Coordinates of C-alpha atoms in Angstrom, one line a residue:
M1 CA 30.2 -62.1 -22.7
N2 CA 33.3 -60.5 -20.5
K3 CA 34.7 -57.0 -21.6
N4 CA 37.2 -59.1 -24.1
L5 CA 34.7 -60.2 -26.2
L6 CA 33.1 -56.9 -25.8
V7 CA 36.2 -55.4 -27.2
G8 CA 37.2 -57.9 -30.1
L9 CA 33.2 -57.6 -31.2
V10 CA 33.5 -54.2 -31.6
S11 CA 36.3 -54.0 -33.7
S12 CA 35.2 -56.6 -35.6
L13 CA 31.9 -54.6 -36.5
L14 CA 33.7 -51.5 -36.6
S15 CA 35.9 -53.0 -39.5
A16 CA 32.4 -54.5 -41.2
T17 CA 30.8 -50.7 -41.1
A18 CA 34.1 -49.1 -42.0
Y19 CA 32.9 -47.9 -45.6
S20 CA 29.0 -47.6 -45.2
A21 CA 26.3 -46.7 -41.9
T22 CA 25.6 -48.5 -39.5
T23 CA 21.5 -49.1 -39.6
I24 CA 19.6 -48.8 -36.4
E25 CA 15.9 -49.9 -36.6
V26 CA 13.2 -48.3 -34.9
S27 CA 10.0 -48.8 -33.8
A28 CA 7.5 -46.0 -31.6
F29 CA 4.1 -47.2 -29.9
Y30 CA 1.8 -44.6 -29.4
Q31 CA -1.1 -44.4 -26.1
S32 CA -3.6 -44.5 -28.0
G33 CA -6.2 -42.9 -25.7
S34 CA -3.9 -39.5 -25.1
G35 CA -5.7 -37.8 -27.6
F36 CA -2.5 -37.4 -29.5
N37 CA -3.6 -36.1 -33.1
V38 CA -1.9 -39.2 -35.0
S39 CA -1.0 -38.2 -38.2
Q40 CA 1.2 -35.7 -36.1
E41 CA 3.0 -38.1 -33.9
I42 CA 3.4 -40.4 -37.2
V43 CA 5.0 -38.4 -39.1
G44 CA 6.5 -36.5 -36.4
V45 CA 8.8 -39.8 -35.7
Y46 CA 9.7 -39.4 -39.3
R47 CA 10.5 -36.3 -39.2
S48 CA 12.7 -36.6 -35.9
L49 CA 14.8 -39.5 -37.9
E50 CA 15.8 -38.2 -40.6
N51 CA 16.3 -34.4 -38.3
I52 CA 19.0 -36.7 -36.6
N53 CA 20.6 -38.7 -39.5
E54 CA 20.9 -35.2 -41.2
L55 CA 22.8 -33.7 -38.3
M56 CA 25.0 -36.8 -37.9
A57 CA 26.0 -37.2 -40.8
E58 CA 27.3 -33.6 -41.0
K59 CA 28.8 -33.9 -37.9
G60 CA 30.6 -37.3 -39.1
I61 CA 28.4 -39.8 -37.0
N62 CA 28.6 -43.2 -39.3
A63 CA 25.0 -44.4 -38.1
E64 CA 21.1 -43.8 -39.4
F65 CA 18.1 -44.5 -37.3
K66 CA 15.6 -45.9 -39.7
P67 CA 11.6 -46.9 -39.2
T68 CA 10.7 -50.5 -39.0
Y69 CA 7.0 -50.7 -37.0
F70 CA 4.7 -48.4 -35.6
G71 CA 2.0 -49.8 -33.0
T72 CA -0.5 -48.4 -30.6
L73 CA -0.8 -49.2 -26.9
S74 CA -4.6 -49.3 -26.0
D75 CA -5.8 -48.2 -22.6
S76 CA -5.8 -51.3 -21.4
E77 CA -2.2 -51.9 -22.4
V78 CA -0.8 -48.5 -20.7
A79 CA -4.1 -46.2 -19.1
P80 CA -3.8 -42.8 -20.9
T81 CA -3.3 -41.3 -17.3
E82 CA 0.6 -42.8 -17.2
N83 CA 2.8 -41.0 -18.6
V84 CA 6.6 -41.2 -20.5
F85 CA 7.7 -41.9 -17.6
S86 CA 5.6 -44.6 -16.2
G87 CA 5.0 -45.5 -19.9
L88 CA 8.5 -46.7 -20.0
Q89 CA 8.4 -48.6 -17.0
Y90 CA 5.6 -50.6 -18.9
M91 CA 7.9 -50.9 -22.1
R92 CA 10.2 -52.3 -19.3
G93 CA 8.9 -55.1 -17.4
L94 CA 6.6 -53.5 -15.4
D95 CA 3.7 -55.0 -17.5
A96 CA 5.7 -58.4 -19.4
A97 CA 3.1 -58.2 -21.9
V98 CA 3.5 -54.5 -22.7
E99 CA 6.9 -55.1 -22.4
A100 CA 7.2 -58.3 -25.1
K101 CA 4.8 -56.6 -27.9
T102 CA 7.5 -53.6 -27.4
D103 CA 10.0 -55.7 -28.2
V104 CA 10.6 -54.7 -31.9
G105 CA 14.3 -53.5 -33.7
D106 CA 17.2 -52.3 -31.9
I107 CA 15.4 -49.4 -30.1
A108 CA 11.5 -49.0 -29.1
I109 CA 10.3 -45.6 -28.7
G110 CA 6.8 -45.0 -26.2
I111 CA 5.2 -41.8 -27.1
F112 CA 3.6 -41.2 -23.6
P113 CA 1.5 -37.8 -22.4
R114 CA 4.5 -35.7 -20.7
L115 CA 5.1 -35.8 -17.2
G116 CA 4.4 -32.3 -15.8
S117 CA 7.5 -30.5 -17.8
D118 CA 9.4 -33.8 -18.4
Y119 CA 8.9 -34.7 -22.1
G120 CA 11.6 -37.7 -22.6
F121 CA 13.2 -40.8 -20.6
A122 CA 15.2 -43.4 -22.1
Q123 CA 16.8 -47.0 -20.2
L124 CA 20.1 -46.4 -18.7
I125 CA 22.8 -48.3 -20.8
R126 CA 26.5 -48.9 -19.8
D127 CA 28.9 -50.7 -21.0
N128 CA 28.1 -54.3 -19.4
T129 CA 24.5 -53.8 -21.1
F130 CA 26.2 -54.7 -24.4
T131 CA 27.5 -58.0 -22.9
N132 CA 24.6 -58.4 -20.4
E133 CA 21.4 -57.8 -22.9
P134 CA 22.8 -57.9 -26.1
N135 CA 19.9 -58.8 -27.9
E136 CA 17.3 -56.8 -25.8
T137 CA 15.6 -54.0 -27.9
R138 CA 16.4 -50.7 -25.8
K139 CA 13.5 -48.6 -24.5
M140 CA 13.5 -45.1 -24.6
A141 CA 9.9 -43.0 -24.4
I142 CA 9.0 -39.1 -25.3
A143 CA 6.0 -37.1 -24.7
G144 CA 3.7 -36.7 -27.7
G145 CA 3.2 -33.7 -29.2
A146 CA 6.3 -32.0 -29.5
S147 CA 8.8 -34.4 -31.9
M148 CA 8.0 -32.0 -35.0
G149 CA 9.4 -29.2 -33.5
L150 CA 7.6 -26.3 -31.0
S151 CA 7.0 -22.6 -32.5
N152 CA 9.3 -21.5 -29.6
Y153 CA 11.9 -24.0 -29.6
S154 CA 12.6 -25.7 -33.3
A155 CA 15.4 -27.8 -31.9
F156 CA 12.7 -29.9 -30.1
V157 CA 12.7 -32.3 -33.6
Y158 CA 15.4 -33.8 -31.8
L159 CA 13.7 -34.8 -28.7
A160 CA 13.6 -38.1 -30.2
G161 CA 17.3 -37.7 -31.0
H162 CA 18.7 -36.2 -27.7
E163 CA 16.8 -39.9 -26.5
L164 CA 17.9 -42.2 -29.3
L165 CA 21.5 -40.7 -28.4
H166 CA 21.1 -42.0 -24.8
A167 CA 19.7 -45.3 -25.9
V168 CA 23.4 -45.8 -27.4
G169 CA 25.1 -44.7 -24.3
A170 CA 25.6 -41.1 -24.4
V171 CA 24.9 -38.9 -20.9
H172 CA 24.5 -35.9 -20.2
E173 CA 27.7 -34.5 -17.8
E174 CA 30.9 -36.2 -17.9
A175 CA 30.4 -36.6 -14.1
T176 CA 28.2 -39.2 -14.8
A177 CA 29.5 -40.4 -18.4
I178 CA 32.4 -42.4 -16.2
N179 CA 29.8 -45.2 -14.9
F180 CA 29.6 -45.9 -18.5
N181 CA 32.8 -47.5 -17.9
T182 CA 31.8 -50.9 -15.8
Q183 CA 34.7 -53.0 -17.1
G184 CA 37.7 -50.9 -17.6
D185 CA 38.6 -50.7 -20.7
S186 CA 35.5 -48.5 -22.0
R187 CA 34.7 -44.9 -23.4
E188 CA 34.1 -42.6 -21.1
D189 CA 33.7 -39.2 -23.5
G190 CA 30.2 -40.0 -24.4
F191 CA 29.0 -36.3 -22.6
A192 CA 28.0 -32.6 -23.5
N193 CA 30.3 -30.0 -24.2
I194 CA 30.1 -26.2 -25.0
C195 CA 30.3 -25.9 -28.6
D196 CA 31.5 -23.2 -30.8
N197 CA 28.8 -20.9 -31.0
G198 CA 28.0 -21.1 -26.9
H199 CA 25.6 -23.7 -27.5
Q200 CA 25.3 -27.2 -25.4
S201 CA 25.6 -29.9 -27.5
L202 CA 22.5 -32.3 -28.5
I203 CA 22.8 -34.6 -25.6
G204 CA 23.1 -31.3 -23.3
A205 CA 20.3 -31.7 -20.4
S206 CA 19.3 -28.0 -21.9
S207 CA 20.1 -28.4 -25.9
L208 CA 16.4 -28.4 -26.9
Y209 CA 15.3 -25.1 -26.1
T210 CA 16.5 -23.0 -28.9
D211 CA 16.6 -22.8 -32.6
K212 CA 17.3 -25.9 -34.6
E213 CA 20.4 -24.3 -36.8
N214 CA 21.7 -24.1 -33.1
I215 CA 22.0 -27.5 -32.8
S216 CA 25.9 -29.9 -33.0
I217 CA 26.9 -32.9 -31.7
A218 CA 29.6 -33.2 -29.3
G219 CA 33.2 -34.1 -30.7
A220 CA 32.4 -32.8 -34.0
T221 CA 35.0 -29.6 -35.7
D222 CA 32.7 -27.2 -34.2
C223 CA 31.8 -28.6 -30.5
S224 CA 35.1 -30.2 -29.9
V225 CA 36.5 -28.3 -26.8
G226 CA 35.3 -30.0 -23.0
G227 CA 36.1 -33.5 -23.2
G228 CA 32.9 -34.6 -24.8
D229 CA 33.5 -36.9 -27.8
V230 CA 29.5 -38.2 -28.7
V231 CA 30.4 -38.7 -32.3
G232 CA 33.2 -41.0 -31.6
F233 CA 31.4 -42.6 -28.8
V234 CA 28.4 -43.5 -31.2
N235 CA 30.7 -44.3 -33.9
Q236 CA 32.2 -46.7 -31.6
Y237 CA 28.9 -48.4 -30.1
A238 CA 26.3 -48.2 -32.6
P239 CA 27.4 -51.3 -34.7
L240 CA 26.9 -53.3 -31.8
V241 CA 23.0 -51.6 -31.1
G242 CA 22.1 -52.1 -34.8
T243 CA 22.8 -55.9 -34.4
I244 CA 20.7 -56.3 -31.5
A245 CA 17.5 -57.3 -33.4
A246 CA 17.0 -59.3 -36.8
E247 CA 17.1 -56.8 -39.8
R248 CA 13.8 -56.0 -40.6
N249 CA 14.7 -53.9 -43.6
N250 CA 10.7 -53.1 -44.7
R251 CA 10.8 -49.7 -46.0
T252 CA 9.7 -50.8 -48.9
L253 CA 6.4 -48.3 -49.9
T254 CA 6.7 -45.6 -52.1
V255 CA 4.8 -42.7 -52.1
S256 CA 3.9 -40.0 -54.6
A257 CA 1.9 -37.1 -55.6
S258 CA 0.8 -34.8 -58.3
E259 CA -2.1 -31.9 -58.8
N260 CA -5.4 -33.1 -60.2
M261 CA -6.5 -29.2 -61.3
N262 CA -9.7 -30.9 -62.2
T263 CA -10.6 -32.3 -59.1
Q264 CA -8.7 -29.5 -57.3
S265 CA -7.0 -32.1 -55.1
F266 CA -3.9 -33.8 -54.6
D267 CA -3.8 -37.5 -56.3
I268 CA -1.6 -39.6 -53.8
N269 CA 0.0 -43.2 -55.4
I270 CA 0.9 -45.8 -53.0
T271 CA 3.1 -48.8 -54.1
R272 CA 4.4 -51.5 -52.0
T273 CA 6.6 -54.7 -53.0
D274 CA 5.0 -57.6 -51.5
T275 CA 1.9 -58.1 -53.8
S276 CA 1.3 -61.9 -52.4
A277 CA -2.1 -60.3 -49.6
A278 CA -4.8 -57.7 -49.1
D279 CA -3.7 -55.2 -47.0
I280 CA -4.9 -51.7 -46.1
I281 CA -1.9 -49.1 -45.8
R282 CA -2.9 -46.4 -44.2
V283 CA -1.8 -42.9 -45.2
Y284 CA -0.5 -39.9 -42.7
I285 CA -0.7 -36.2 -43.6
A286 CA 1.0 -33.8 -41.3
G287 CA 2.2 -30.6 -41.1
G288 CA 4.6 -27.6 -39.2
Y289 CA 5.5 -27.6 -35.7
S290 CA 3.5 -29.8 -33.6
D291 CA 1.9 -26.6 -31.2
T292 CA 0.8 -24.9 -33.9
G293 CA 1.2 -27.5 -37.2
A294 CA -1.8 -29.7 -38.4
G295 CA -2.1 -33.5 -39.0
L296 CA -5.2 -35.0 -40.8
T297 CA -7.3 -37.7 -40.1
P298 CA -6.1 -41.1 -41.1
I299 CA -6.8 -42.5 -44.9
D300 CA -6.7 -45.7 -45.0
V301 CA -5.8 -46.8 -49.1
A302 CA -7.0 -50.9 -49.8
F303 CA -4.8 -53.2 -51.9
G304 CA -6.5 -56.4 -52.9
V305 CA -4.4 -59.4 -54.0
G306 CA -1.8 -58.9 -56.6
A307 CA -2.5 -55.0 -56.8
V308 CA 1.1 -53.0 -56.8
T309 CA -1.0 -49.2 -56.5
A310 CA -3.0 -48.3 -55.3
S311 CA -4.7 -44.4 -54.8
T312 CA -6.3 -41.8 -52.8
S313 CA -6.6 -38.1 -52.9
V314 CA -6.7 -34.9 -51.2
F315 CA -8.9 -31.7 -51.5
F316 CA -6.5 -28.5 -51.5
D317 CA -8.7 -27.0 -49.2
D318 CA -8.0 -29.7 -46.4
I319 CA -4.8 -29.9 -47.2
Y320 CA -4.3 -25.4 -47.8
P321 CA -4.4 -25.3 -44.0
I322 CA -2.0 -27.3 -43.3
F323 CA 0.7 -25.4 -45.6
D324 CA -0.9 -22.1 -43.9
A325 CA 0.8 -24.2 -40.8
A326 CA 4.0 -25.2 -41.5
D327 CA 4.5 -21.8 -44.1
G328 CA 7.7 -20.0 -42.6
T329 CA 8.8 -22.6 -40.3
D330 CA 11.5 -25.6 -40.6
Q331 CA 9.0 -28.1 -41.1
S332 CA 6.8 -28.4 -44.7
T333 CA 3.7 -30.8 -44.9
Y334 CA 4.4 -34.9 -45.2
I335 CA 3.1 -37.9 -46.2
V336 CA 4.0 -41.1 -44.7
A337 CA 2.1 -44.4 -45.3
L338 CA 2.2 -47.4 -43.3
G339 CA 0.8 -51.2 -44.1
D340 CA 1.2 -54.8 -41.8
S341 CA 4.5 -56.0 -43.9
E342 CA 5.5 -52.6 -45.7
I343 CA 6.5 -49.0 -44.5
S344 CA 7.5 -46.0 -46.2
D345 CA 11.3 -45.4 -46.2
S346 CA 11.3 -41.7 -45.6
A347 CA 8.8 -38.8 -45.5
Y348 CA 7.2 -37.5 -48.4
D349 CA 7.1 -33.5 -48.6
L350 CA 3.9 -33.1 -50.3
L351 CA 4.7 -29.3 -50.8
S352 CA 7.1 -30.5 -53.3
V353 CA 4.8 -31.1 -56.0
N354 CA 2.9 -27.9 -55.3
T355 CA 2.2 -25.2 -58.1
Q356 CA -1.1 -23.2 -57.0
W357 CA -1.0 -22.8 -52.9
T358 CA 1.2 -19.8 -52.4
S359 CA 3.4 -18.6 -49.5
A360 CA 2.7 -15.9 -47.4
Q361 CA 6.8 -15.2 -46.5
V362 CA 8.6 -12.6 -47.5
G363 CA 12.1 -13.8 -47.8
E364 CA 13.5 -15.8 -44.9
P365 CA 11.2 -17.2 -42.4
D366 CA 11.0 -14.9 -38.9
D367 CA 12.6 -16.9 -36.0
Q368 CA 10.6 -16.1 -33.2
I369 CA 13.6 -16.7 -30.4
K370 CA 16.8 -16.5 -31.5
D371 CA 19.9 -16.7 -28.6
S372 CA 17.6 -15.5 -25.9
E373 CA 17.8 -18.5 -23.6
D374 CA 19.9 -19.1 -20.8
A375 CA 21.2 -22.4 -21.7
G376 CA 22.3 -23.6 -18.3
S377 CA 24.9 -26.0 -17.5
G378 CA 22.4 -29.3 -17.3
G379 CA 21.2 -30.7 -14.5
G380 CA 22.3 -32.3 -11.6
S381 CA 20.7 -35.6 -10.2
G382 CA 18.7 -37.0 -13.1
G383 CA 20.5 -34.5 -15.7
A384 CA 16.5 -32.6 -16.0
L385 CA 16.5 -30.7 -18.9
G386 CA 15.1 -27.1 -18.1
I387 CA 14.0 -23.3 -18.1
W388 CA 15.1 -22.5 -15.0
T389 CA 14.0 -18.8 -15.0
L390 CA 11.3 -16.6 -16.2
L391 CA 12.2 -15.4 -19.6
L392 CA 11.5 -11.8 -20.1
M393 CA 12.5 -9.9 -23.4
T394 CA 12.3 -6.4 -23.8
I395 CA 13.3 -6.1 -27.7
A396 CA 12.9 -2.6 -29.7
G397 CA 10.3 -1.1 -26.9
T398 CA 8.1 -4.3 -27.3
R399 CA 7.6 -6.5 -24.6
R400 CA 7.4 -10.6 -25.1
Y401 CA 6.1 -12.7 -22.4
L402 CA 7.3 -15.8 -22.5
K403 CA 5.6 -18.8 -21.1
N404 CA 7.7 -20.1 -18.4
V405 CA 7.6 -23.7 -18.8
K406 CA 10.0 -26.2 -17.1
H407 CA 10.6 -28.8 -19.5
H408 CA 13.2 -31.2 -18.1
H409 CA 14.8 -34.0 -19.4
R410 CA 15.7 -37.5 -17.4
H411 CA 17.0 -40.7 -18.3
E412 CA 15.8 -43.6 -15.8
K413 CA 17.9 -46.5 -14.8

């Protein structure tokens, strides 16, 4: 496909999606031997997609990322000693079987241990990627144990969102944004700005080291100074990403729950659409931040042939500690259900049906760290996402020592 055909395809797709958001289907694969809390990782992906979708809609991006498949990578496929960088290489072709297995949806997320202080990597996308590889699933990787946000940086709920924007083609800095335009007539503005509130926009290399509420997207009305326009960039190229793979449209499982005072439990009901075969639907429950929250062991719910609805229950005594862990955070406690042919469309907020458990919070949740970080200017080579100095705060005579962990982010070629 030449560049003129690319321009024509973009134009036709934009016209077709002018009145409806582009749906980009996302699969996820976690390394099974890495010791992750599986429920936190599964729920974390759902919450990551929901958070980035809400932000994009608010800032003017006419696209949405939707889950379509979750799988595991065994120790024999990707050793637990691999990390977000090397794991991504396996997904991209270092191992042909792993590459083929993860070719699901428009974008595939690998979940691996972090590499030192690196939390994420993504395939480098340029305009000629769309012409040379129009139907190849884009690959990215994020570190396990972060996607529900961190207690000192709640904006880490956008970790996957940050990488997903890379998978569309956006980059950290203006200096590298020009490299997207290999064909001479493509955009060069898919990079970060410093927003009106003084924080880096989401695609910025150090953007996640803050509170969730501080995050915007370059090109939005509150983040339009600096030349970056990720809003316009994603609106133009998301339709191409959304046509990489045939649409699976399998988000048809419905979750509901209610309190059962007789058994002191939550009764959880799963309703499916495809009743033609027996299936085991697995239920995942998790809440709070990734580092201070919790997740239950997954629960299997059996469906016989022809069965539409099946149920399970979880005792209050097992759920309330998760409510406690999520109390005062930006996250609640959620249920996600996954089957072989159908999955949940969204994470179900279990707290929405609670009447017995009581929050310990008085007034608004206390933001643990606010406007205290040096956002930085983004990295140089590789665009490291990191904290470069030890944070030492003195507030009202009390010295708070913050762990100095240089969380980096890079996108790889």
